[in-house]
mmCIF file of C-alpha atoms in Angstrom:
data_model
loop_
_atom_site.group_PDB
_atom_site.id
_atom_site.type_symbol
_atom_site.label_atom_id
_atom_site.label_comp_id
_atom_site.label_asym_id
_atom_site.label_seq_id
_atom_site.Cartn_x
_atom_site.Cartn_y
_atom_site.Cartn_z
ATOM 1 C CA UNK A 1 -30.044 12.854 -6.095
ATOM 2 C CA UNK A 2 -31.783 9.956 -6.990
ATOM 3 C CA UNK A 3 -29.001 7.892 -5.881
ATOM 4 C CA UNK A 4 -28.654 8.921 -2.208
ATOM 5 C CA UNK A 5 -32.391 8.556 -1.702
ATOM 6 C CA UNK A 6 -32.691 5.058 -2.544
ATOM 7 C CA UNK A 7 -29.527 4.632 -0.371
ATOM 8 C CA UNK A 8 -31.884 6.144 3.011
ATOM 9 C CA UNK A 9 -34.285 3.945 1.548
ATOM 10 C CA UNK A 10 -32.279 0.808 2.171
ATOM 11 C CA UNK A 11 -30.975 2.069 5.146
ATOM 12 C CA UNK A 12 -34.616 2.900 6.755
ATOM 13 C CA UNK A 13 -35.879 -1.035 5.788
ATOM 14 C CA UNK A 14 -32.736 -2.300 7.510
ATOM 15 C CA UNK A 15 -33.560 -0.222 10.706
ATOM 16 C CA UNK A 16 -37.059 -2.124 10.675
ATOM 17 C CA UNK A 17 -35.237 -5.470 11.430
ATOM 18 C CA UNK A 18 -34.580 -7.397 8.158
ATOM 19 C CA UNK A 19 -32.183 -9.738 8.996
ATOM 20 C CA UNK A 20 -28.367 -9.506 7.113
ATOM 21 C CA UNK A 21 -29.100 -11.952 4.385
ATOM 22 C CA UNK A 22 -27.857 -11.369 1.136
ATOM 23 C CA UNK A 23 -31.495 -9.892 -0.614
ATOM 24 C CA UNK A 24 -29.585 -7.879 -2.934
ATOM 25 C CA UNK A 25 -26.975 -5.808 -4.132
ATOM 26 C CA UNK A 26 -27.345 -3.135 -2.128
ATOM 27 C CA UNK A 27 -28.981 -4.316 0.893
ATOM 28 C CA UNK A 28 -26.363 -6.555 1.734
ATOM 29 C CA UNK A 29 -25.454 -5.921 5.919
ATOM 30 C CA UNK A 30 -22.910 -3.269 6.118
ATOM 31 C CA UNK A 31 -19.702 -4.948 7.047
ATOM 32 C CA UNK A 32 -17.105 -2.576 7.353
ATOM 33 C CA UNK A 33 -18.650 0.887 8.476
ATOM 34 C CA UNK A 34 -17.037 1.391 11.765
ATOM 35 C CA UNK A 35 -13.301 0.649 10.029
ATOM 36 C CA UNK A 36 -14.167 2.497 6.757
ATOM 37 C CA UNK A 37 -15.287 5.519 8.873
ATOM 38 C CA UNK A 38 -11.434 5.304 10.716
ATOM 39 C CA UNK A 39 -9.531 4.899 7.301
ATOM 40 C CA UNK A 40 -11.134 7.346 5.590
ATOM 41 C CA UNK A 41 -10.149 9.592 8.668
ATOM 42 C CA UNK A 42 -6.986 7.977 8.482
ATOM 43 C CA UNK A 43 -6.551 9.407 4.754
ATOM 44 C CA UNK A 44 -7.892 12.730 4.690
ATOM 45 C CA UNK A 45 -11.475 12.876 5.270
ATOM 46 C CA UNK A 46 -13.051 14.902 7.497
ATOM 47 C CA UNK A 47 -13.315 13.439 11.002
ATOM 48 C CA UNK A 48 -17.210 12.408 10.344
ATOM 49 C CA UNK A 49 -17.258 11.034 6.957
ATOM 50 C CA UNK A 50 -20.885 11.324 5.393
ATOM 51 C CA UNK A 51 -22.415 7.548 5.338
ATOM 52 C CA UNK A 52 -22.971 7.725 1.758
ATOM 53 C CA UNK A 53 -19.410 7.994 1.263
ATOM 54 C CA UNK A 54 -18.829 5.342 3.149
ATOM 55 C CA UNK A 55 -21.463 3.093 1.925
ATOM 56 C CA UNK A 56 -20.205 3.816 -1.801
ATOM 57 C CA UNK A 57 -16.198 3.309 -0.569
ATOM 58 C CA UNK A 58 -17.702 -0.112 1.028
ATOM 59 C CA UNK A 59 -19.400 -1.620 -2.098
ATOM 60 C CA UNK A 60 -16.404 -0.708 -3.882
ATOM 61 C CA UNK A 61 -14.059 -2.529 -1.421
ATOM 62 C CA UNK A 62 -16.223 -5.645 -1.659
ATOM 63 C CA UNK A 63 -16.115 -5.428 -5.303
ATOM 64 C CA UNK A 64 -12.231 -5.407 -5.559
ATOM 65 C CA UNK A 65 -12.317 -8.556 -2.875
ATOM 66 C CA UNK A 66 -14.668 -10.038 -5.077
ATOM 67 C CA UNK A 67 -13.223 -9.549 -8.439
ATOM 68 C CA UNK A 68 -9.475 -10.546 -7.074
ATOM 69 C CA UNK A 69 -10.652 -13.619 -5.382
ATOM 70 C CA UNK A 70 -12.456 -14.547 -9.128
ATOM 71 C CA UNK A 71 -9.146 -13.835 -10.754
ATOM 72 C CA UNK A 72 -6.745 -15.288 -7.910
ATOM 73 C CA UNK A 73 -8.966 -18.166 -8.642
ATOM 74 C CA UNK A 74 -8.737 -18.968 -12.144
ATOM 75 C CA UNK A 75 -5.007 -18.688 -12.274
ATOM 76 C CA UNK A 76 -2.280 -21.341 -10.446
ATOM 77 C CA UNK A 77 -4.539 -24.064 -8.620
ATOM 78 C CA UNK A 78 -7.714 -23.672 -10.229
ATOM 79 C CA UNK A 79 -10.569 -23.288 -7.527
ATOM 80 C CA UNK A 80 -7.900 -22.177 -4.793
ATOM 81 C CA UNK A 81 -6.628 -18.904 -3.554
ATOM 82 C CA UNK A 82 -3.314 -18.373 -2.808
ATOM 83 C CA UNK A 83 -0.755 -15.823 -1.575
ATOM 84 C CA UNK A 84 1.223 -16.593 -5.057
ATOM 85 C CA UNK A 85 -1.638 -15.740 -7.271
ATOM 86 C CA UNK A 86 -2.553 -12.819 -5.339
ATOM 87 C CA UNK A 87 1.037 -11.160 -5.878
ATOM 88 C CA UNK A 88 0.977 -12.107 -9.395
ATOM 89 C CA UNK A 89 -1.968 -10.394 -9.957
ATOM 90 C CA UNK A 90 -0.458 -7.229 -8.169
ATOM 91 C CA UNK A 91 2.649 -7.115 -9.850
ATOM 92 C CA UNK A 92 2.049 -4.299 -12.402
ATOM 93 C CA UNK A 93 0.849 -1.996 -9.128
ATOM 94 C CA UNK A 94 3.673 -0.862 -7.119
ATOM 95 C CA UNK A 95 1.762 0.527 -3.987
ATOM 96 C CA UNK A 96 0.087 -2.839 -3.631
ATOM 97 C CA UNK A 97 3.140 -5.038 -4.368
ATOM 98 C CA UNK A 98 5.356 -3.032 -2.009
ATOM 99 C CA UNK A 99 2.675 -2.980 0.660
ATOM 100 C CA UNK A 100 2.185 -6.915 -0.078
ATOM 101 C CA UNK A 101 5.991 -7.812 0.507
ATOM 102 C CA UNK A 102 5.810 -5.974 3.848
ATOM 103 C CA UNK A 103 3.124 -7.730 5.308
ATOM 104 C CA UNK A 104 4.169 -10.727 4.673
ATOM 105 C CA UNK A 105 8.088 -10.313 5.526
ATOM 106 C CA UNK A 106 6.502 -8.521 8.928
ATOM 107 C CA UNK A 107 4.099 -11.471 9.323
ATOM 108 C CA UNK A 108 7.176 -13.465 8.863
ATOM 109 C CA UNK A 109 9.437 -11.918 11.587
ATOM 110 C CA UNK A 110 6.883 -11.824 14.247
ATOM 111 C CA UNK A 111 6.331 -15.474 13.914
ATOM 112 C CA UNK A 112 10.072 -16.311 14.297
ATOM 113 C CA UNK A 113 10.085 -13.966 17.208
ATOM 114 C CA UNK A 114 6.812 -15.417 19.254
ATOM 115 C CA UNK A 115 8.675 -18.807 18.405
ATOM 116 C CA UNK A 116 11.719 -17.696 19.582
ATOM 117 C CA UNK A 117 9.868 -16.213 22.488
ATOM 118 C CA UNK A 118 8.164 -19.389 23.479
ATOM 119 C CA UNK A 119 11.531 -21.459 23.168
ATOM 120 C CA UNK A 120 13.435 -19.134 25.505
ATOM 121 C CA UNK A 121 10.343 -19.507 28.132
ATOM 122 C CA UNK A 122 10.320 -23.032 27.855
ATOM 123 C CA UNK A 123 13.769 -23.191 28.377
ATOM 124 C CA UNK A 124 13.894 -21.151 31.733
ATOM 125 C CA UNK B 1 10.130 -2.183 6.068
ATOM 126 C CA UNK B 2 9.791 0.939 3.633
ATOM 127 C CA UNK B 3 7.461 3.457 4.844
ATOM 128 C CA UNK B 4 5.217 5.420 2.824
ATOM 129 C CA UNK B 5 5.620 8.951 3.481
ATOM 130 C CA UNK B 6 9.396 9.988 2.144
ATOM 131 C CA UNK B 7 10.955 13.344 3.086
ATOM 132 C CA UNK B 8 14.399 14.204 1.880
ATOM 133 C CA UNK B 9 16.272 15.839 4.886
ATOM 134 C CA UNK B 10 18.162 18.994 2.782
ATOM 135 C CA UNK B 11 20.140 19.499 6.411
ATOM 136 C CA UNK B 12 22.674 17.299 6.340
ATOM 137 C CA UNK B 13 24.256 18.068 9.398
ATOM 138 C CA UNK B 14 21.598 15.970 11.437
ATOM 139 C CA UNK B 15 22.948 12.742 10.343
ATOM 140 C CA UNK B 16 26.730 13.193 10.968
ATOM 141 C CA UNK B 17 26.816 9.248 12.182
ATOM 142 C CA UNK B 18 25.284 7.498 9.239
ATOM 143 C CA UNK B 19 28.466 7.215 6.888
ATOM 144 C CA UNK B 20 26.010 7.112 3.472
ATOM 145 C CA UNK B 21 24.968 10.913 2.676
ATOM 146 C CA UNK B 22 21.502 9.403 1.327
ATOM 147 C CA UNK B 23 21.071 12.045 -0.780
ATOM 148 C CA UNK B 24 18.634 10.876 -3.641
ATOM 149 C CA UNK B 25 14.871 12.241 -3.922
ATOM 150 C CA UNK B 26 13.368 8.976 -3.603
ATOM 151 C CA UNK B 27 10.825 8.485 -6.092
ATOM 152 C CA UNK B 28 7.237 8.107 -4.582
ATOM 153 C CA UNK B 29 5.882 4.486 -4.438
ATOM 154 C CA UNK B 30 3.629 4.944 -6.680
ATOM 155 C CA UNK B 31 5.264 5.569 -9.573
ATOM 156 C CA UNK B 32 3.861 4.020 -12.330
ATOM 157 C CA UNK B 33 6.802 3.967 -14.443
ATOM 158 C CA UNK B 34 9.024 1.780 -12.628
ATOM 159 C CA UNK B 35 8.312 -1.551 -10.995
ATOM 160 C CA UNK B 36 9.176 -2.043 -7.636
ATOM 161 C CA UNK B 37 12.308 -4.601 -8.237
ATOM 162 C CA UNK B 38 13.556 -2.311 -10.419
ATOM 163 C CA UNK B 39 13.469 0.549 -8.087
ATOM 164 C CA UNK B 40 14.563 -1.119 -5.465
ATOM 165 C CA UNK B 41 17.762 -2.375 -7.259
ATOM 166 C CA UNK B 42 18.071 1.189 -8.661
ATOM 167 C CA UNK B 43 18.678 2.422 -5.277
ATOM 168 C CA UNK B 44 20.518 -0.163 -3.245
ATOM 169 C CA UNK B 45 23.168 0.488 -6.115
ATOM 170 C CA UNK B 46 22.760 4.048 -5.993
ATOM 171 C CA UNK B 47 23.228 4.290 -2.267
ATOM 172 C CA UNK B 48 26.122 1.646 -2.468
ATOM 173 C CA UNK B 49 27.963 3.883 -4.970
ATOM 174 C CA UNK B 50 27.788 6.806 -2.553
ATOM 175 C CA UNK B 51 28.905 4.471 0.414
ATOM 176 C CA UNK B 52 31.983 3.699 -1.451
ATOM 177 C CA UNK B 53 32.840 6.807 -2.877
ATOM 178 C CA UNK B 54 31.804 9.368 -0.314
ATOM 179 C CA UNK B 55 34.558 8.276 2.075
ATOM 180 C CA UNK B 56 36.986 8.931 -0.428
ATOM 181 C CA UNK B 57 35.570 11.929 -2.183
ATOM 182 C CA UNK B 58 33.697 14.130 0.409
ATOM 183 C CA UNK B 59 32.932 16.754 -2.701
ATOM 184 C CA UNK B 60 30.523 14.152 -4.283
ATOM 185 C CA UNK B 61 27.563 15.710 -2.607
ATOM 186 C CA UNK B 62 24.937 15.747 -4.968
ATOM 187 C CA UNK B 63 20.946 16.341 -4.271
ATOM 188 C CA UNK B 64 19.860 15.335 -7.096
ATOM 189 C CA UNK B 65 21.634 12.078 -8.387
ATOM 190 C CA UNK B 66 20.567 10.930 -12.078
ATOM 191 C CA UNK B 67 20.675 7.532 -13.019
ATOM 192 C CA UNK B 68 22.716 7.796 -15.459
ATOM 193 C CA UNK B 69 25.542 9.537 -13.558
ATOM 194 C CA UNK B 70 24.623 6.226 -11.037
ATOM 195 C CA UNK B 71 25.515 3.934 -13.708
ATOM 196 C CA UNK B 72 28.708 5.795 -14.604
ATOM 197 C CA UNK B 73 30.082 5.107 -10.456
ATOM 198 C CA UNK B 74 28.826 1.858 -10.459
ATOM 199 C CA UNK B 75 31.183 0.950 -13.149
ATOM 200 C CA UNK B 76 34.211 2.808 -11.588
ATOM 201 C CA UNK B 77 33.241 1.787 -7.890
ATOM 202 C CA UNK B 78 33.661 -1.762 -8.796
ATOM 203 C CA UNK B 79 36.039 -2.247 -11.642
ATOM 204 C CA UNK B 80 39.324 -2.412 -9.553
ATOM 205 C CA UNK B 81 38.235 -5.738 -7.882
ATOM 206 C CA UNK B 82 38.558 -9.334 -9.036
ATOM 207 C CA UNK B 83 35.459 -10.672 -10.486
ATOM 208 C CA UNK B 84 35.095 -13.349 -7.487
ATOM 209 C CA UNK B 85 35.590 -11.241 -4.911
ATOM 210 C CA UNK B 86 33.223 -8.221 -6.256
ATOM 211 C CA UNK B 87 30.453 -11.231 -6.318
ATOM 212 C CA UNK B 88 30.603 -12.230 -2.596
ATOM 213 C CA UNK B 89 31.154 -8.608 -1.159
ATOM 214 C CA UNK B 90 27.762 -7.128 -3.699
ATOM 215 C CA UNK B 91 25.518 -8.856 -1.490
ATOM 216 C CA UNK B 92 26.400 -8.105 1.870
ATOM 217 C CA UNK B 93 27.068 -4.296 0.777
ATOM 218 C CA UNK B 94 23.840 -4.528 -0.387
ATOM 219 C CA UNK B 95 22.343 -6.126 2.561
ATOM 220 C CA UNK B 96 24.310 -3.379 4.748
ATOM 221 C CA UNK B 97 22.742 -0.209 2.183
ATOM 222 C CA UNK B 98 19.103 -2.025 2.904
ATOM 223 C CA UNK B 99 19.587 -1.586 6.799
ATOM 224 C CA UNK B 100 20.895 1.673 6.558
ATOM 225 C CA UNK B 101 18.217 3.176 3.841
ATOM 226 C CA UNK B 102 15.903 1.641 6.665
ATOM 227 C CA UNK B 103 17.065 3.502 9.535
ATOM 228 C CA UNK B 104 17.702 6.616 7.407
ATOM 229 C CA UNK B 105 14.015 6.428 6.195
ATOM 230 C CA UNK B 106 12.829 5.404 10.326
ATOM 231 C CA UNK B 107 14.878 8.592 11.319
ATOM 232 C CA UNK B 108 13.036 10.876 8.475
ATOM 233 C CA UNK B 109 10.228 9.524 9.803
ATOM 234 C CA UNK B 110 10.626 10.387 13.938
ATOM 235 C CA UNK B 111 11.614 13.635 12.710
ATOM 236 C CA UNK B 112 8.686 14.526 10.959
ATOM 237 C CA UNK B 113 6.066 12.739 13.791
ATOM 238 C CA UNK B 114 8.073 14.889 16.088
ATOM 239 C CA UNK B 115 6.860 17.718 14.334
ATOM 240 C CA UNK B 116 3.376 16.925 14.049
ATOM 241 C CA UNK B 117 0.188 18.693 15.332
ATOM 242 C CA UNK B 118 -2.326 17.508 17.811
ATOM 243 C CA UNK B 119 -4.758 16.883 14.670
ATOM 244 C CA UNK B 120 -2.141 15.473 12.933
ATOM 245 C CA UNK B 121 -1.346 12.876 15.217
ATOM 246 C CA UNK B 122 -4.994 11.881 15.504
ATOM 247 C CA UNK B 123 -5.256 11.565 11.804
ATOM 248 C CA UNK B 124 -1.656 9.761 11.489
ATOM 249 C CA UNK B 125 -2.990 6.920 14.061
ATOM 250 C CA UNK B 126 -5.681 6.382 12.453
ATOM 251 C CA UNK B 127 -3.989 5.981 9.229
ATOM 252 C CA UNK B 128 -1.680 3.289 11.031
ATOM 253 C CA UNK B 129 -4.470 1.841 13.311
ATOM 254 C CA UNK B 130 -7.387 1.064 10.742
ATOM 255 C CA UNK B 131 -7.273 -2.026 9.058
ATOM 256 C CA UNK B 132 -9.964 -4.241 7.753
ATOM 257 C CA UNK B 133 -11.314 -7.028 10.145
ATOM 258 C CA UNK B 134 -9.504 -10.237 9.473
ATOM 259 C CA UNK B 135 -12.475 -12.503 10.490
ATOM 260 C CA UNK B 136 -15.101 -10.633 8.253
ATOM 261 C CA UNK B 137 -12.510 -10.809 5.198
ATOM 262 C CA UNK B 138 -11.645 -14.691 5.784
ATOM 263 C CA UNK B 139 -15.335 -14.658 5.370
ATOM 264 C CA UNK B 140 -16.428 -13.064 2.314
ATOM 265 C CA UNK B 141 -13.218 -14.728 0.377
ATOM 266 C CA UNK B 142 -14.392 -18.225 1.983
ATOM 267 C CA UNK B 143 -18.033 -17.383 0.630
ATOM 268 C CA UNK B 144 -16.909 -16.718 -2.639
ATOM 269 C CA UNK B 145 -14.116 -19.698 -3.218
ATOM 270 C CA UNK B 146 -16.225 -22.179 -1.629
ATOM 271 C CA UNK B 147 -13.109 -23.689 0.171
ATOM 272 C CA UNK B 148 -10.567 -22.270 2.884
ATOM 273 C CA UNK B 149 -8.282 -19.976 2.663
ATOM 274 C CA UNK B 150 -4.584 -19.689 4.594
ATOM 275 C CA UNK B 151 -4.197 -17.098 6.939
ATOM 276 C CA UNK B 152 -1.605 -15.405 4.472
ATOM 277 C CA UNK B 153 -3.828 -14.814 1.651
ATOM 278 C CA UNK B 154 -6.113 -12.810 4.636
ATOM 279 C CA UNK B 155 -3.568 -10.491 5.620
ATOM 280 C CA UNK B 156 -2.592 -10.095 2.151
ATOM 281 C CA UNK B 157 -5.880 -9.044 0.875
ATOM 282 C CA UNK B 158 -6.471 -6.819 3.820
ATOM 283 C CA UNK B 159 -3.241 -5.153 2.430
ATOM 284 C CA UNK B 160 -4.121 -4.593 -0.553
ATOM 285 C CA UNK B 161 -7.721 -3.438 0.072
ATOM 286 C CA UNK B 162 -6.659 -0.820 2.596
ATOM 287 C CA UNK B 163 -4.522 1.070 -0.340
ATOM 288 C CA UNK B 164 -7.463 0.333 -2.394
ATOM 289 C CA UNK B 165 -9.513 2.536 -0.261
ATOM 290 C CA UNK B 166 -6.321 4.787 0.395
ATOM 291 C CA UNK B 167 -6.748 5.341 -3.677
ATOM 292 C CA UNK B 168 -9.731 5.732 -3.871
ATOM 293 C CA UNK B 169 -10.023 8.442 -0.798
ATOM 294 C CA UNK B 170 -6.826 10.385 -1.991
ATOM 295 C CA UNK B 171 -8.388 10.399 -5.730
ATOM 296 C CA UNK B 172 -11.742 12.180 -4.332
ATOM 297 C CA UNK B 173 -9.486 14.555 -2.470
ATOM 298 C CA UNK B 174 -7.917 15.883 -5.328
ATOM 299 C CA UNK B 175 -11.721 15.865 -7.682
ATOM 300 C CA UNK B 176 -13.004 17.399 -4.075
ATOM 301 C CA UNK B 177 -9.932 20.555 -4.179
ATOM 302 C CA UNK B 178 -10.156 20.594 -7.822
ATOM 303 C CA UNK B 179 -14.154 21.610 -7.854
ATOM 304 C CA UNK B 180 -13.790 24.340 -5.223
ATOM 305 C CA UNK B 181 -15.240 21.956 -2.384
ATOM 306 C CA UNK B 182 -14.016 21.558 1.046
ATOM 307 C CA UNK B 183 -14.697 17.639 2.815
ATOM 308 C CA UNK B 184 -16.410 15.625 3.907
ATOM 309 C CA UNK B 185 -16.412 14.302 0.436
ATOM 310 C CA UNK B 186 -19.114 13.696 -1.146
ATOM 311 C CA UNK B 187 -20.625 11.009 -3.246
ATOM 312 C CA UNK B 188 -20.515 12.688 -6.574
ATOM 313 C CA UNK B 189 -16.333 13.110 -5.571
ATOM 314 C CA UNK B 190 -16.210 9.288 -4.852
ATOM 315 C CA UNK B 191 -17.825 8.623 -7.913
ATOM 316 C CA UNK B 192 -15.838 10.722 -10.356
ATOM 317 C CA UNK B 193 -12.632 9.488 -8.443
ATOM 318 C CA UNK B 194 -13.904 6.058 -9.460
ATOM 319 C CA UNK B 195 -14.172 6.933 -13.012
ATOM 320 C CA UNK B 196 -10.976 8.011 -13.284
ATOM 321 C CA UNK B 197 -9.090 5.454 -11.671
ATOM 322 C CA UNK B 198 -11.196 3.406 -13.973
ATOM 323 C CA UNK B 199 -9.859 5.044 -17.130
ATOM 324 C CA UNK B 200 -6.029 4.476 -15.915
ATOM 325 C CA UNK B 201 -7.094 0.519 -15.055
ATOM 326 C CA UNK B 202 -6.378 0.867 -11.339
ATOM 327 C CA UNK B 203 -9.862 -0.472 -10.693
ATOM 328 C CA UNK B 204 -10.236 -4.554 -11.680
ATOM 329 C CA UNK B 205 -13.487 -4.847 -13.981
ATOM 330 C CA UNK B 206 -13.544 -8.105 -15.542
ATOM 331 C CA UNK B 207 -17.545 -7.420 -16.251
ATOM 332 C CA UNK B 208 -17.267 -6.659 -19.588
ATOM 333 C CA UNK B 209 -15.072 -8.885 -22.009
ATOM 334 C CA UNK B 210 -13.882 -7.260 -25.348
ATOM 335 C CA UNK B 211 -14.749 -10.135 -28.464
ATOM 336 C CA UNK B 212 -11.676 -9.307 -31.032
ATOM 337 C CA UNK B 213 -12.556 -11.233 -33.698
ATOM 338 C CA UNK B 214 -16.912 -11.580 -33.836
#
């Protein structure tokens, strides 16, 4: 396919040594191979996804980032992100929401325990 | 913490300590027609009801418990006591049914890893183990917001962009069974997975704005 060809196409110019800056869309430095690879693994992919895959599943990632941060933005401060607006923009997708509360009450707990952890050493 | 993969245990006999015979199929997570407070309250009430009534009525041993039924023994569990005192003991019941749909759930859970193949395993620690690098996210969301962000909305958007993947992936699997195919999936599966999610609005596309009144 079309499609995949230009992909090796990109790929080949990178291997000649241009650097990572941000020419294009699609010939942006990949940032996330080596973890994208491991998830998709991780969530039912064969053990050696094919790069297109992965390239496609990356742009796509960076697009959701992208199009959060632009909405995360123009609602509660304007110009800031927050962890508020993020949530409120999450709140109609139950996987995400759940997944959000648990990071953050786990995120929560392990600082109270290093704390904790710290006092009792200090103490002794 | 909930975890995501839910088994309902039909032996009951395995759990002869835990005093709540958890009984309800739990809904999956992503259930589109309930939101997550919602379902959460559902349940804590649920399992609450069967706390109280299970040590006085052993025969109440239902699989499958309907919501409706729920609100019947929610009403009768709790009508005998004054309204004060039925305000201050909800909350720590409630509390207690939390921790105990917790270890239930982390008990399911070592039972099935127990179980698991060698492959499996591999795959199940990878699920667990990948995440997104935190300094290459703090980056992109800096480059796009212009300013800092807290360490909180980094983790959180991590989160969220690993089950973004996870949708994505699990979506293709399906298009990749339902066309005959076998993985590694392939770029035509990732795209038509992306379409659909598309047409259910699980993928953000503020690109195109509709002009109601032109």
């Amino acid at each position: 396919m079309a499609d995949e060809e230009d992909d090796n196409g990109f790929d080949e110019e990178l291997d000649d040594g241009t650097s990572g800056v941000d020419v294009g869309h699609g010939k942006r430095k990949r940032l996330f191979s080596k973890e994208l690879r491991c998830m998709m693994y991780g969530f039912g992919d064969d053990q050696n996804p094919y790069t297109e895959s992965v390239d496609i599943l990356e742009d796509l990632v960076i697009e959701f980032i992208t199009e959060m941060t632009h909405k995360a933005m123009s609602i509660g401060r304007q110009g800031r992100v927050q962890v508020e607006d993020i949530v409120f923009l999450i709140r109609k997708d139950p996987r995400k929401f759940a997944r959000v509360k648990d990071l953050l009450t786990m995120n929560e707990e392990l600082k109270r325990a290093r704390k904790a952890f710290d006092e009792a050493n200090y103490g002794s | 913490m909930a975890d995501p993969a839910r088994i309902k245990v039909g032996d009951s006999s395995e759990r002869t300590n835990s005093a709540a015979e958890q009984q309800n199929p739990k809904p999956s997570e992503a259930d589109p027609a309930k939101t997550p407070h919602h379902q959460s309250s559902h349940h804590q009430s649920t399992g609450e009801n069967k706390d109280a009534s299970s040590s006085q009525d052993q025969s109440k041993q239902d699989e499958a418990k309907s919501e409706s039924a729920a609100g019947e023994d929610e009403e009768e569990g709790t009508s005998g006591q004054p309204d004060s005192k039925r305000l201050k003991v909800e909350p720590e019941k409630k509390k207690e049914k939390r921790h105990k749909v917790d270890e239930d759930e982390i008990q399911k859970m070592q039972v099935l890893v127990s179980s698991f193949s060698e492959e499996q395993l591999n795959r199940y620690e990878m699920y667990r183990r990948s995440a997104f690098p935190k300094a290459a996210i703090k980056r992109l969301i800096q480059s796009i917001t212009g300013s800092s962000v807290s360490q909180n909305v980094v983790i959180a958007m991590s989160g969220i962009s690993k089950v973004f993947a996870g949708e994505i992936v699990e979506e293709a699997l399906d298009v990749c069974e339902k066309w005959g195919e076998t993985p590694p999936l392939q770029p035509k599966h990732m795209r038509e997975a992306v379409r659909r999610l598309k047409s259910r609005d699980q993928i953000p596309n503020t690109k195109h704005k509709n002009i109601l009144f032109h």
